[in-house]
PDB file of C-alpha atoms in Angstrom:
ATOM      1  CA  UNK Q   8      -4.153  32.364 -11.235  1.00  0.00           C
ATOM      2  CA  UNK Q   9      -6.613  29.593 -10.538  1.00  0.00           C
ATOM      3  CA  UNK Q  10      -7.485  29.194  -6.952  1.00  0.00           C
ATOM      4  CA  UNK Q  11      -9.057  26.861  -4.424  1.00  0.00           C
ATOM      5  CA  UNK Q  12      -9.475  28.581  -1.080  1.00  0.00           C
ATOM      6  CA  UNK Q  13     -10.112  26.792   2.189  1.00  0.00           C
ATOM      7  CA  UNK Q  14     -11.603  29.007   4.862  1.00  0.00           C
ATOM      8  CA  UNK Q  15      -9.451  27.919   7.808  1.00  0.00           C
ATOM      9  CA  UNK Q  16      -5.839  26.774   7.807  1.00  0.00           C
ATOM     10  CA  UNK Q  17      -5.837  25.665  11.444  1.00  0.00           C
ATOM     11  CA  UNK Q  18      -8.716  24.756  13.736  1.00  0.00           C
ATOM     12  CA  UNK Q  19      -8.869  23.381  17.248  1.00  0.00           C
ATOM     13  CA  UNK Q  20     -12.195  21.920  18.353  1.00  0.00           C
ATOM     14  CA  UNK Q  21     -13.482  19.875  21.258  1.00  0.00           C
ATOM     15  CA  UNK Q  22     -14.991  16.417  21.063  1.00  0.00           C
ATOM     16  CA  UNK Q  23     -18.665  16.608  20.176  1.00  0.00           C
ATOM     17  CA  UNK Q  24     -18.515  20.021  18.538  1.00  0.00           C
ATOM     18  CA  UNK Q  25     -19.937  20.592  15.086  1.00  0.00           C
ATOM     19  CA  UNK Q  26     -17.258  21.607  12.593  1.00  0.00           C
ATOM     20  CA  UNK Q  27     -17.650  23.320   9.239  1.00  0.00           C
ATOM     21  CA  UNK Q  28     -14.848  23.349   6.690  1.00  0.00           C
ATOM     22  CA  UNK Q  29     -15.516  25.494   3.673  1.00  0.00           C
ATOM     23  CA  UNK Q  30     -13.940  25.500   0.262  1.00  0.00           C
ATOM     24  CA  UNK Q  31     -14.391  27.914  -2.625  1.00  0.00           C
ATOM     25  CA  UNK Q  32     -13.037  27.606  -6.159  1.00  0.00           C
ATOM     26  CA  UNK Q  33     -12.919  30.283  -8.823  1.00  0.00           C
ATOM     27  CA  UNK Q  34     -12.431  28.085 -11.878  1.00  0.00           C
ATOM     28  CA  UNK Q  35     -16.080  27.240 -12.591  1.00  0.00           C
ATOM     29  CA  UNK Q  36     -15.268  23.566 -12.067  1.00  0.00           C
ATOM     30  CA  UNK Q  37     -18.050  21.027 -11.976  1.00  0.00           C
ATOM     31  CA  UNK Q  38     -16.269  18.603  -9.657  1.00  0.00           C
ATOM     32  CA  UNK Q  39     -15.218  19.219  -6.098  1.00  0.00           C
ATOM     33  CA  UNK Q  40     -13.650  16.850  -3.593  1.00  0.00           C
ATOM     34  CA  UNK Q  41     -12.805  16.523   0.065  1.00  0.00           C
ATOM     35  CA  UNK Q  42      -9.815  14.391   0.987  1.00  0.00           C
ATOM     36  CA  UNK Q  43      -8.287  13.550   4.313  1.00  0.00           C
ATOM     37  CA  UNK Q  44      -4.504  13.247   4.584  1.00  0.00           C
ATOM     38  CA  UNK Q  45      -2.827  11.204   7.295  1.00  0.00           C
ATOM     39  CA  UNK Q  46       0.858  10.211   7.491  1.00  0.00           C
ATOM     40  CA  UNK Q  47       1.539   6.888   5.798  1.00  0.00           C
ATOM     41  CA  UNK Q  48      -1.972   6.660   4.412  1.00  0.00           C
ATOM     42  CA  UNK Q  49      -1.796   9.183   1.605  1.00  0.00           C
ATOM     43  CA  UNK Q  50      -5.009  10.937   0.650  1.00  0.00           C
ATOM     44  CA  UNK Q  51      -8.340   9.273   1.210  1.00  0.00           C
ATOM     45  CA  UNK Q  52     -11.500  10.513  -0.442  1.00  0.00           C
ATOM     46  CA  UNK Q  53     -14.298  11.476   1.924  1.00  0.00           C
ATOM     47  CA  UNK Q  54     -16.925  12.850  -0.473  1.00  0.00           C
ATOM     48  CA  UNK Q  55     -17.087  14.353  -3.904  1.00  0.00           C
ATOM     49  CA  UNK Q  56     -19.623  16.382  -5.817  1.00  0.00           C
ATOM     50  CA  UNK Q  57     -20.068  16.520  -9.584  1.00  0.00           C
ATOM     51  CA  UNK Q  58     -22.725  19.213  -9.657  1.00  0.00           C
ATOM     52  CA  UNK Q  59     -24.684  21.537  -7.431  1.00  0.00           C
ATOM     53  CA  UNK Q  60     -26.646  19.588  -4.824  1.00  0.00           C
ATOM     54  CA  UNK Q  61     -25.110  16.324  -6.089  1.00  0.00           C
ATOM     55  CA  UNK Q  62     -22.756  14.289  -3.958  1.00  0.00           C
ATOM     56  CA  UNK Q  63     -21.291  10.843  -3.751  1.00  0.00           C
ATOM     57  CA  UNK Q  64     -19.583   9.039  -0.928  1.00  0.00           C
ATOM     58  CA  UNK Q  65     -15.910   8.386  -1.191  1.00  0.00           C
ATOM     59  CA  UNK Q  66     -13.909   5.771   0.641  1.00  0.00           C
ATOM     60  CA  UNK Q  67     -14.312   7.077   4.195  1.00  0.00           C
ATOM     61  CA  UNK Q  68     -17.600   9.029   4.507  1.00  0.00           C
ATOM     62  CA  UNK Q  69     -18.509   7.866   8.002  1.00  0.00           C
ATOM     63  CA  UNK Q  70     -18.777  10.756  10.431  1.00  0.00           C
ATOM     64  CA  UNK Q  71     -18.875  13.366   7.677  1.00  0.00           C
ATOM     65  CA  UNK Q  72     -21.452  15.089   5.520  1.00  0.00           C
ATOM     66  CA  UNK Q  73     -21.167  17.651   2.739  1.00  0.00           C
ATOM     67  CA  UNK Q  74     -23.132  20.466   1.200  1.00  0.00           C
ATOM     68  CA  UNK Q  75     -22.942  22.018  -2.235  1.00  0.00           C
ATOM     69  CA  UNK Q  76     -25.564  24.708  -2.671  1.00  0.00           C
ATOM     70  CA  UNK Q  77     -23.547  26.771  -5.144  1.00  0.00           C
ATOM     71  CA  UNK Q  78     -21.188  25.622  -7.857  1.00  0.00           C
ATOM     72  CA  UNK Q  79     -18.168  27.360  -6.395  1.00  0.00           C
ATOM     73  CA  UNK Q  80     -18.597  26.245  -2.793  1.00  0.00           C
ATOM     74  CA  UNK Q  81     -18.257  22.816  -1.186  1.00  0.00           C
ATOM     75  CA  UNK Q  82     -18.537  22.416   2.559  1.00  0.00           C
ATOM     76  CA  UNK Q  83     -17.457  19.517   4.741  1.00  0.00           C
ATOM     77  CA  UNK Q  84     -19.360  19.045   7.988  1.00  0.00           C
ATOM     78  CA  UNK Q  85     -18.377  17.023  11.017  1.00  0.00           C
ATOM     79  CA  UNK Q  86     -21.638  16.694  12.936  1.00  0.00           C
ATOM     80  CA  UNK Q  87     -19.952  15.636  16.178  1.00  0.00           C
ATOM     81  CA  UNK Q  88     -16.194  15.818  16.046  1.00  0.00           C
ATOM     82  CA  UNK Q  89     -14.154  13.004  17.501  1.00  0.00           C
ATOM     83  CA  UNK Q  90     -10.451  12.739  18.253  1.00  0.00           C
ATOM     84  CA  UNK Q  91      -9.926  10.286  15.400  1.00  0.00           C
ATOM     85  CA  UNK Q  92     -10.959  13.034  13.013  1.00  0.00           C
ATOM     86  CA  UNK Q  93      -7.845  15.001  13.855  1.00  0.00           C
ATOM     87  CA  UNK Q  94      -6.218  15.311  10.454  1.00  0.00           C
ATOM     88  CA  UNK Q  95      -5.333  17.486   7.481  1.00  0.00           C
ATOM     89  CA  UNK Q  96      -8.324  18.082   5.218  1.00  0.00           C
ATOM     90  CA  UNK Q  97      -7.759  18.962   1.585  1.00  0.00           C
ATOM     91  CA  UNK Q  98     -10.315  20.348  -0.818  1.00  0.00           C
ATOM     92  CA  UNK Q  99      -9.845  20.021  -4.562  1.00  0.00           C
ATOM     93  CA  UNK Q 100     -11.682  20.799  -7.757  1.00  0.00           C
ATOM     94  CA  UNK Q 101     -11.468  19.693 -11.362  1.00  0.00           C
ATOM     95  CA  UNK Q 102     -13.228  20.259 -14.633  1.00  0.00           C
ATOM     96  CA  UNK Q 103     -15.600  17.706 -16.086  1.00  0.00           C
ATOM     97  CA  UNK Q 104     -13.854  14.927 -17.954  1.00  0.00           C
ATOM     98  CA  UNK Q 105     -11.463  12.235 -16.865  1.00  0.00           C
ATOM     99  CA  UNK Q 106      -8.194  13.735 -18.050  1.00  0.00           C
ATOM    100  CA  UNK Q 107      -8.130  16.909 -16.013  1.00  0.00           C
ATOM    101  CA  UNK Q 108      -5.943  17.269 -12.975  1.00  0.00           C
ATOM    102  CA  UNK Q 109      -7.162  18.256  -9.547  1.00  0.00           C
ATOM    103  CA  UNK Q 110      -6.443  21.682  -8.136  1.00  0.00           C
ATOM    104  CA  UNK Q 111      -5.967  21.683  -4.385  1.00  0.00           C
ATOM    105  CA  UNK Q 112      -6.463  24.184  -1.636  1.00  0.00           C
ATOM    106  CA  UNK Q 113      -3.816  24.818   1.012  1.00  0.00           C
ATOM    107  CA  UNK Q 114      -5.419  22.447   3.481  1.00  0.00           C
ATOM    108  CA  UNK Q 115      -7.146  22.766   6.838  1.00  0.00           C
ATOM    109  CA  UNK Q 116      -5.414  21.174   9.797  1.00  0.00           C
ATOM    110  CA  UNK Q 117      -8.035  20.145  12.328  1.00  0.00           C
ATOM    111  CA  UNK Q 118      -7.196  19.123  15.877  1.00  0.00           C
ATOM    112  CA  UNK Q 119      -9.981  17.624  17.986  1.00  0.00           C
ATOM    113  CA  UNK Q 120      -9.274  17.599  21.714  1.00  0.00           C
TER     114      UNK Q 120
ATOM    115  CA  UNK V  13      -8.973  -3.874  -5.232  1.00  0.00           C
ATOM    116  CA  UNK V  14      -7.604  -0.911  -7.123  1.00  0.00           C
ATOM    117  CA  UNK V  15      -4.512   0.563  -5.566  1.00  0.00           C
ATOM    118  CA  UNK V  16      -1.380   2.644  -5.989  1.00  0.00           C
ATOM    119  CA  UNK V  17       1.914   1.692  -4.377  1.00  0.00           C
ATOM    120  CA  UNK V  18       4.860   3.935  -3.653  1.00  0.00           C
ATOM    121  CA  UNK V  19       7.325   1.395  -2.280  1.00  0.00           C
ATOM    122  CA  UNK V  20       9.732   3.870  -0.706  1.00  0.00           C
ATOM    123  CA  UNK V  21       8.762   6.004   2.257  1.00  0.00           C
ATOM    124  CA  UNK V  22      11.802   8.182   1.697  1.00  0.00           C
ATOM    125  CA  UNK V  23      14.345   8.734  -1.044  1.00  0.00           C
ATOM    126  CA  UNK V  24      17.662  10.422  -0.309  1.00  0.00           C
ATOM    127  CA  UNK V  25      19.641  12.016  -3.118  1.00  0.00           C
ATOM    128  CA  UNK V  26      22.670  14.277  -3.325  1.00  0.00           C
ATOM    129  CA  UNK V  27      22.167  17.590  -5.082  1.00  0.00           C
ATOM    130  CA  UNK V  28      23.072  17.321  -8.748  1.00  0.00           C
ATOM    131  CA  UNK V  29      22.440  13.594  -8.925  1.00  0.00           C
ATOM    132  CA  UNK V  30      19.522  12.064 -10.819  1.00  0.00           C
ATOM    133  CA  UNK V  31      16.481  11.084  -8.804  1.00  0.00           C
ATOM    134  CA  UNK V  32      13.743   8.501  -9.212  1.00  0.00           C
ATOM    135  CA  UNK V  33      10.579   8.184  -7.171  1.00  0.00           C
ATOM    136  CA  UNK V  34       8.774   4.921  -7.853  1.00  0.00           C
ATOM    137  CA  UNK V  35       5.098   4.259  -8.394  1.00  0.00           C
ATOM    138  CA  UNK V  36       3.230   1.131  -9.411  1.00  0.00           C
ATOM    139  CA  UNK V  37      -0.497   0.693  -9.758  1.00  0.00           C
ATOM    140  CA  UNK V  38      -3.126  -1.988  -9.878  1.00  0.00           C
ATOM    141  CA  UNK V  39      -6.240  -0.854 -11.708  1.00  0.00           C
ATOM    142  CA  UNK V  40      -8.321  -2.229 -14.508  1.00  0.00           C
ATOM    143  CA  UNK V  41      -8.387  -0.845 -18.019  1.00  0.00           C
ATOM    144  CA  UNK V  42      -6.266   2.060 -19.214  1.00  0.00           C
ATOM    145  CA  UNK V  43      -5.780   4.439 -16.336  1.00  0.00           C
ATOM    146  CA  UNK V  44      -4.772   8.067 -16.308  1.00  0.00           C
ATOM    147  CA  UNK V  45      -1.703   8.719 -14.144  1.00  0.00           C
ATOM    148  CA  UNK V  46      -0.643  11.792 -12.207  1.00  0.00           C
ATOM    149  CA  UNK V  47       2.152  13.069 -10.005  1.00  0.00           C
ATOM    150  CA  UNK V  48       1.703  15.747  -7.345  1.00  0.00           C
ATOM    151  CA  UNK V  49       4.147  17.461  -5.000  1.00  0.00           C
ATOM    152  CA  UNK V  50       3.437  18.791  -1.525  1.00  0.00           C
ATOM    153  CA  UNK V  51       5.659  21.276   0.287  1.00  0.00           C
ATOM    154  CA  UNK V  52       5.407  21.560   4.100  1.00  0.00           C
ATOM    155  CA  UNK V  53       2.033  22.788   5.342  1.00  0.00           C
ATOM    156  CA  UNK V  54       0.777  23.340   1.818  1.00  0.00           C
ATOM    157  CA  UNK V  55      -1.736  21.705  -0.492  1.00  0.00           C
ATOM    158  CA  UNK V  56      -0.779  19.465  -3.370  1.00  0.00           C
ATOM    159  CA  UNK V  57       0.534  20.911  -6.612  1.00  0.00           C
ATOM    160  CA  UNK V  58       0.144  19.157  -9.943  1.00  0.00           C
ATOM    161  CA  UNK V  59       3.426  18.120 -11.607  1.00  0.00           C
ATOM    162  CA  UNK V  60       2.522  16.060 -14.650  1.00  0.00           C
ATOM    163  CA  UNK V  61       0.148  13.492 -16.068  1.00  0.00           C
ATOM    164  CA  UNK V  62      -0.003  10.636 -18.549  1.00  0.00           C
ATOM    165  CA  UNK V  63      -3.154  10.322 -20.589  1.00  0.00           C
ATOM    166  CA  UNK V  64      -2.115   8.685 -23.824  1.00  0.00           C
ATOM    167  CA  UNK V  65       0.664   8.740 -26.424  1.00  0.00           C
ATOM    168  CA  UNK V  66       4.372   9.064 -25.687  1.00  0.00           C
ATOM    169  CA  UNK V  67       5.346   7.052 -22.632  1.00  0.00           C
ATOM    170  CA  UNK V  68       7.708   9.773 -21.421  1.00  0.00           C
ATOM    171  CA  UNK V  69       5.887  12.834 -20.191  1.00  0.00           C
ATOM    172  CA  UNK V  70       7.478  16.082 -19.092  1.00  0.00           C
ATOM    173  CA  UNK V  71       6.142  18.314 -16.392  1.00  0.00           C
ATOM    174  CA  UNK V  72       6.861  21.236 -14.126  1.00  0.00           C
ATOM    175  CA  UNK V  73      10.219  22.053 -12.505  1.00  0.00           C
ATOM    176  CA  UNK V  74      12.186  19.756 -14.822  1.00  0.00           C
ATOM    177  CA  UNK V  75      10.437  16.587 -13.732  1.00  0.00           C
ATOM    178  CA  UNK V  76       9.455  13.806 -16.090  1.00  0.00           C
ATOM    179  CA  UNK V  77       7.800  10.426 -15.717  1.00  0.00           C
ATOM    180  CA  UNK V  78       7.867   7.234 -17.675  1.00  0.00           C
ATOM    181  CA  UNK V  79       4.763   5.136 -18.173  1.00  0.00           C
ATOM    182  CA  UNK V  80       5.401   1.412 -18.491  1.00  0.00           C
ATOM    183  CA  UNK V  81       2.229  -0.502 -19.223  1.00  0.00           C
ATOM    184  CA  UNK V  82       3.741  -3.980 -18.934  1.00  0.00           C
ATOM    185  CA  UNK V  83       5.172  -3.218 -15.503  1.00  0.00           C
ATOM    186  CA  UNK V  84       2.189  -1.052 -14.497  1.00  0.00           C
ATOM    187  CA  UNK V  85       4.594   1.621 -13.346  1.00  0.00           C
ATOM    188  CA  UNK V  86       4.830   5.385 -13.594  1.00  0.00           C
ATOM    189  CA  UNK V  87       8.143   6.426 -12.055  1.00  0.00           C
ATOM    190  CA  UNK V  88       8.980  10.087 -11.525  1.00  0.00           C
ATOM    191  CA  UNK V  89      12.442  11.226 -12.575  1.00  0.00           C
ATOM    192  CA  UNK V  90      14.655  14.260 -12.720  1.00  0.00           C
ATOM    193  CA  UNK V  91      18.143  14.346 -14.265  1.00  0.00           C
ATOM    194  CA  UNK V  92      19.679  16.652 -11.656  1.00  0.00           C
ATOM    195  CA  UNK V  93      18.142  17.111  -8.216  1.00  0.00           C
ATOM    196  CA  UNK V  94      17.957  20.424  -6.383  1.00  0.00           C
ATOM    197  CA  UNK V  95      17.739  20.962  -2.628  1.00  0.00           C
ATOM    198  CA  UNK V  96      14.495  22.819  -3.313  1.00  0.00           C
ATOM    199  CA  UNK V  97      13.007  19.595  -4.729  1.00  0.00           C
ATOM    200  CA  UNK V  98      12.829  18.240  -1.177  1.00  0.00           C
ATOM    201  CA  UNK V  99       9.133  17.597  -0.565  1.00  0.00           C
ATOM    202  CA  UNK V 100       6.473  14.909  -0.370  1.00  0.00           C
ATOM    203  CA  UNK V 101       5.535  13.349  -3.702  1.00  0.00           C
ATOM    204  CA  UNK V 102       2.284  11.580  -4.464  1.00  0.00           C
ATOM    205  CA  UNK V 103       1.429   9.322  -7.351  1.00  0.00           C
ATOM    206  CA  UNK V 104      -2.247   9.098  -8.283  1.00  0.00           C
ATOM    207  CA  UNK V 105      -4.312   7.038 -10.683  1.00  0.00           C
ATOM    208  CA  UNK V 106      -7.708   7.610 -12.174  1.00  0.00           C
ATOM    209  CA  UNK V 107      -9.131   4.287 -13.355  1.00  0.00           C
ATOM    210  CA  UNK V 108     -10.895   4.301 -16.684  1.00  0.00           C
ATOM    211  CA  UNK V 109     -14.575   4.668 -15.980  1.00  0.00           C
ATOM    212  CA  UNK V 110     -13.694   5.995 -12.555  1.00  0.00           C
ATOM    213  CA  UNK V 111     -15.422   9.277 -13.162  1.00  0.00           C
ATOM    214  CA  UNK V 112     -13.192  11.899 -11.619  1.00  0.00           C
ATOM    215  CA  UNK V 113     -11.953  10.147  -8.533  1.00  0.00           C
ATOM    216  CA  UNK V 114      -8.226   9.789  -8.012  1.00  0.00           C
ATOM    217  CA  UNK V 115      -6.615   6.986  -6.053  1.00  0.00           C
ATOM    218  CA  UNK V 116      -3.489   8.230  -4.281  1.00  0.00           C
ATOM    219  CA  UNK V 117      -0.394   6.443  -3.127  1.00  0.00           C
ATOM    220  CA  UNK V 118       0.860   6.897   0.426  1.00  0.00           C
ATOM    221  CA  UNK V 119       3.513   9.376  -0.659  1.00  0.00           C
ATOM    222  CA  UNK V 120       7.322   9.378  -0.831  1.00  0.00           C
ATOM    223  CA  UNK V 121       9.409  11.929   0.971  1.00  0.00           C
ATOM    224  CA  UNK V 122      12.288  13.166  -1.155  1.00  0.00           C
ATOM    225  CA  UNK V 123      15.285  14.584   0.666  1.00  0.00           C
ATOM    226  CA  UNK V 124      17.950  16.248  -1.463  1.00  0.00           C
ATOM    227  CA  UNK V 125      21.180  16.895   0.408  1.00  0.00           C
ATOM    228  CA  UNK V 126      23.660  19.646  -0.514  1.00  0.00           C
TER     229      UNK V 126
END
Protein backbone atom coordinates (compact mmCIF):
# COMPACT_ATOMS: atom_id res chain seq x y z
CA UNK A 1 0.00 0.00 0.00
CA UNK A 2 1.28 3.43 -0.90
CA UNK A 3 1.93 5.63 2.02
CA UNK A 4 2.53 9.21 3.08
CA UNK A 5 3.52 9.38 6.73
CA UNK A 6 3.45 12.53 8.83
CA UNK A 7 5.62 12.35 11.91
CA UNK A 8 3.20 13.85 14.44
CA UNK A 9 -0.58 13.62 14.52
CA UNK A 10 -1.01 16.15 17.33
CA UNK A 11 1.33 18.86 18.56
CA UNK A 12 0.95 21.61 21.13
CA UNK A 13 3.52 24.41 21.00
CA UNK A 14 3.96 27.82 22.56
CA UNK A 15 4.11 31.12 20.73
CA UNK A 16 7.61 31.77 19.44
CA UNK A 17 8.72 28.15 19.41
CA UNK A 18 10.27 26.62 16.32
CA UNK A 19 8.16 23.79 14.92
CA UNK A 20 9.17 21.01 12.56
CA UNK A 21 6.58 18.94 10.71
CA UNK A 22 8.00 16.04 8.79
CA UNK A 23 6.56 14.01 5.97
CA UNK A 24 7.87 10.87 4.31
CA UNK A 25 6.52 9.13 1.22
CA UNK A 26 7.40 5.68 -0.05
CA UNK A 27 6.17 6.01 -3.62
CA UNK A 28 9.27 7.60 -5.18
CA UNK A 29 7.17 10.63 -6.10
CA UNK A 30 8.85 13.70 -7.49
CA UNK A 31 6.29 16.17 -6.14
CA UNK A 32 5.51 16.88 -2.53
CA UNK A 33 3.18 19.45 -1.02
CA UNK A 34 2.25 21.05 2.26
CA UNK A 35 -1.32 22.26 2.67
CA UNK A 36 -3.07 23.93 5.55
CA UNK A 37 -6.71 23.06 6.25
CA UNK A 38 -9.03 25.41 8.10
CA UNK A 39 -12.82 25.12 8.43
CA UNK A 40 -14.65 26.93 5.64
CA UNK A 41 -11.45 27.66 3.76
CA UNK A 42 -10.68 24.25 2.31
CA UNK A 43 -7.05 23.42 1.68
CA UNK A 44 -4.55 26.15 0.99
CA UNK A 45 -1.15 25.42 -0.47
CA UNK A 46 1.80 26.58 1.62
CA UNK A 47 4.76 25.24 -0.37
CA UNK A 48 5.48 22.52 -2.86
CA UNK A 49 8.59 20.82 -4.13
CA UNK A 50 9.08 19.19 -7.52
CA UNK A 51 12.53 17.78 -6.88
CA UNK A 52 15.18 17.46 -4.23
CA UNK A 53 16.29 20.88 -3.00
CA UNK A 54 13.68 22.54 -5.24
CA UNK A 55 10.74 24.41 -3.81
CA UNK A 56 8.12 26.90 -4.82
CA UNK A 57 5.86 29.09 -2.77
CA UNK A 58 2.20 28.32 -2.71
CA UNK A 59 -0.63 30.65 -1.83
CA UNK A 60 0.20 31.26 1.83
CA UNK A 61 3.97 30.85 2.41
CA UNK A 62 4.37 33.66 4.93
CA UNK A 63 5.65 32.40 8.26
CA UNK A 64 6.71 29.04 6.85
CA UNK A 65 9.75 27.50 5.23
CA UNK A 66 10.43 24.03 3.84
CA UNK A 67 13.29 21.65 3.31
CA UNK A 68 13.70 18.78 0.90
CA UNK A 69 17.12 17.20 1.22
CA UNK A 70 16.01 13.72 0.16
CA UNK A 71 13.41 12.71 -2.38
CA UNK A 72 11.22 10.91 0.11
CA UNK A 73 11.19 13.57 2.82
CA UNK A 74 9.62 17.03 2.90
CA UNK A 75 9.71 19.11 6.05
CA UNK A 76 7.64 22.14 6.98
CA UNK A 77 9.22 24.59 9.40
CA UNK A 78 7.55 27.29 11.44
CA UNK A 79 10.46 29.49 12.52
CA UNK A 80 8.48 31.25 15.25
CA UNK A 81 5.05 29.80 15.79
CA UNK A 82 2.12 32.13 16.25
CA UNK A 83 -1.44 31.46 17.39
CA UNK A 84 -2.80 32.08 13.89
CA UNK A 85 -0.82 29.07 12.73
CA UNK A 86 -3.02 26.78 14.78
CA UNK A 87 -4.40 24.49 12.10
CA UNK A 88 -4.42 21.07 10.47
CA UNK A 89 -1.40 20.55 8.22
CA UNK A 90 -1.58 18.03 5.41
CA UNK A 91 1.32 16.65 3.43
CA UNK A 92 0.79 15.12 0.01
CA UNK A 93 2.80 13.67 -2.82
CA UNK A 94 2.22 12.93 -6.48
CA UNK A 95 4.09 11.59 -9.45
CA UNK A 96 5.38 13.86 -12.18
CA UNK A 97 2.76 14.79 -14.73
CA UNK A 98 -0.45 16.73 -14.50
CA UNK A 99 -2.94 13.88 -14.43
CA UNK A 100 -1.87 12.11 -11.29
CA UNK A 101 -3.79 12.43 -8.07
CA UNK A 102 -2.32 13.52 -4.78
CA UNK A 103 -1.76 11.04 -1.98
CA UNK A 104 -2.23 12.54 1.46
CA UNK A 105 -0.87 11.82 4.88
CA UNK A 106 -3.13 11.59 7.93
CA UNK A 107 -2.51 15.19 8.92
CA UNK A 108 -0.81 16.97 11.79
CA UNK A 109 -3.02 19.03 14.06
CA UNK A 110 -0.96 21.87 15.50
CA UNK A 111 -2.14 24.01 18.39
CA UNK A 112 -0.10 27.11 19.24
CA UNK A 113 -0.79 28.54 22.68
CA UNK B 1 -8.69 34.50 -10.32
CA UNK B 2 -8.88 30.74 -10.59
CA UNK B 3 -11.23 29.18 -8.10
CA UNK B 4 -13.39 26.23 -7.14
CA UNK B 5 -16.82 26.66 -5.58
CA UNK B 6 -18.76 24.14 -3.55
CA UNK B 7 -21.98 26.05 -2.98
CA UNK B 8 -23.34 23.89 -0.17
CA UNK B 9 -21.68 23.73 3.22
CA UNK B 10 -23.72 20.67 4.08
CA UNK B 11 -25.87 18.17 2.24
CA UNK B 12 -28.36 15.99 4.11
CA UNK B 13 -29.60 12.77 2.56
CA UNK B 14 -31.61 9.80 3.77
CA UNK B 15 -29.92 6.42 3.49
CA UNK B 16 -30.84 4.73 0.22
CA UNK B 17 -31.60 7.97 -1.57
CA UNK B 18 -29.43 9.37 -4.35
CA UNK B 19 -26.96 12.08 -3.42
CA UNK B 20 -25.34 14.96 -5.28
CA UNK B 21 -22.52 17.16 -4.06
CA UNK B 22 -22.02 20.18 -6.30
CA UNK B 23 -18.83 21.70 -7.63
CA UNK B 24 -18.22 24.47 -10.12
CA UNK B 25 -14.90 25.91 -11.19
CA UNK B 26 -13.42 28.96 -12.81
CA UNK B 27 -10.10 28.23 -14.47
CA UNK B 28 -8.64 28.82 -17.87
CA UNK B 29 -8.05 26.14 -20.46
CA UNK B 30 -8.97 22.49 -20.00
CA UNK B 31 -8.58 21.61 -16.36
CA UNK B 32 -8.20 18.26 -14.68
CA UNK B 33 -10.84 17.67 -12.00
CA UNK B 34 -10.72 15.61 -8.83
CA UNK B 35 -12.88 14.59 -5.89
CA UNK B 36 -11.51 13.68 -2.47
CA UNK B 37 -13.18 12.48 0.72
CA UNK B 38 -12.06 13.13 4.28
CA UNK B 39 -13.24 11.12 7.28
CA UNK B 40 -12.93 12.65 10.78
CA UNK B 41 -9.34 13.28 11.88
CA UNK B 42 -7.95 11.68 8.75
CA UNK B 43 -6.19 12.85 5.61
CA UNK B 44 -7.87 13.14 2.25
CA UNK B 45 -8.55 10.07 0.14
CA UNK B 46 -8.80 10.19 -3.63
CA UNK B 47 -12.23 9.25 -5.05
CA UNK B 48 -12.11 9.92 -8.77
CA UNK B 49 -10.82 12.22 -11.47
CA UNK B 50 -11.70 13.57 -14.90
CA UNK B 51 -8.86 13.96 -17.35
CA UNK B 52 -10.40 13.56 -20.76
CA UNK B 53 -12.96 11.46 -22.65
CA UNK B 54 -16.30 10.30 -21.28
CA UNK B 55 -17.96 13.00 -19.22
CA UNK B 56 -19.18 10.49 -16.64
CA UNK B 57 -16.38 9.07 -14.55
CA UNK B 58 -16.69 6.32 -11.98
CA UNK B 59 -14.66 6.09 -8.84
CA UNK B 60 -14.28 4.41 -5.49
CA UNK B 61 -17.12 3.34 -3.18
CA UNK B 62 -19.77 3.59 -5.90
CA UNK B 63 -19.30 7.29 -6.50
CA UNK B 64 -19.38 8.90 -9.92
CA UNK B 65 -19.06 12.43 -11.24
CA UNK B 66 -20.27 14.21 -14.30
CA UNK B 67 -18.14 16.76 -16.10
CA UNK B 68 -20.08 19.52 -17.82
CA UNK B 69 -17.81 21.84 -19.76
CA UNK B 70 -20.48 24.38 -20.70
CA UNK B 71 -21.56 24.78 -17.09
CA UNK B 72 -18.01 24.40 -15.75
CA UNK B 73 -19.28 21.88 -13.24
CA UNK B 74 -18.14 18.55 -11.87
CA UNK B 75 -20.86 17.27 -9.55
CA UNK B 76 -20.31 14.17 -7.43
CA UNK B 77 -23.12 11.62 -7.37
CA UNK B 78 -24.08 8.30 -5.91
CA UNK B 79 -27.29 6.40 -6.72
CA UNK B 80 -27.90 5.12 -3.19
CA UNK B 81 -26.33 6.76 -0.15
CA UNK B 82 -24.97 4.86 2.84
CA UNK B 83 -24.59 6.14 6.40
CA UNK B 84 -20.89 5.35 6.05
CA UNK B 85 -20.66 7.91 3.22
CA UNK B 86 -21.01 10.66 5.82
CA UNK B 87 -17.80 12.68 5.53
CA UNK B 88 -16.30 15.89 4.18
CA UNK B 89 -15.97 16.03 0.40
CA UNK B 90 -13.58 18.24 -1.51
CA UNK B 91 -13.58 19.13 -5.17
CA UNK B 92 -10.23 20.11 -6.67
CA UNK B 93 -9.04 21.45 -9.99
CA UNK B 94 -5.66 21.43 -11.62
CA UNK B 95 -5.53 24.15 -14.27
CA UNK B 96 -3.86 23.25 -17.52
CA UNK B 97 -0.30 24.46 -17.31
CA UNK B 98 -0.66 24.58 -13.55
CA UNK B 99 2.14 22.14 -13.01
CA UNK B 100 1.01 19.89 -10.19
CA UNK B 101 -0.80 22.31 -7.96
CA UNK B 102 -4.41 21.62 -7.06
CA UNK B 103 -6.94 24.29 -6.21
CA UNK B 104 -9.41 23.01 -3.62
CA UNK B 105 -12.95 24.00 -2.85
CA UNK B 106 -13.98 24.77 0.72
CA UNK B 107 -15.55 21.35 1.18
CA UNK B 108 -19.10 20.03 1.62
CA UNK B 109 -20.13 18.00 4.61
CA UNK B 110 -22.35 15.09 3.66
CA UNK B 111 -24.64 13.72 6.34
CA UNK B 112 -26.50 10.52 5.53
CA UNK B 113 -29.29 9.75 7.97
CA UNK B 114 -30.60 6.23 8.67
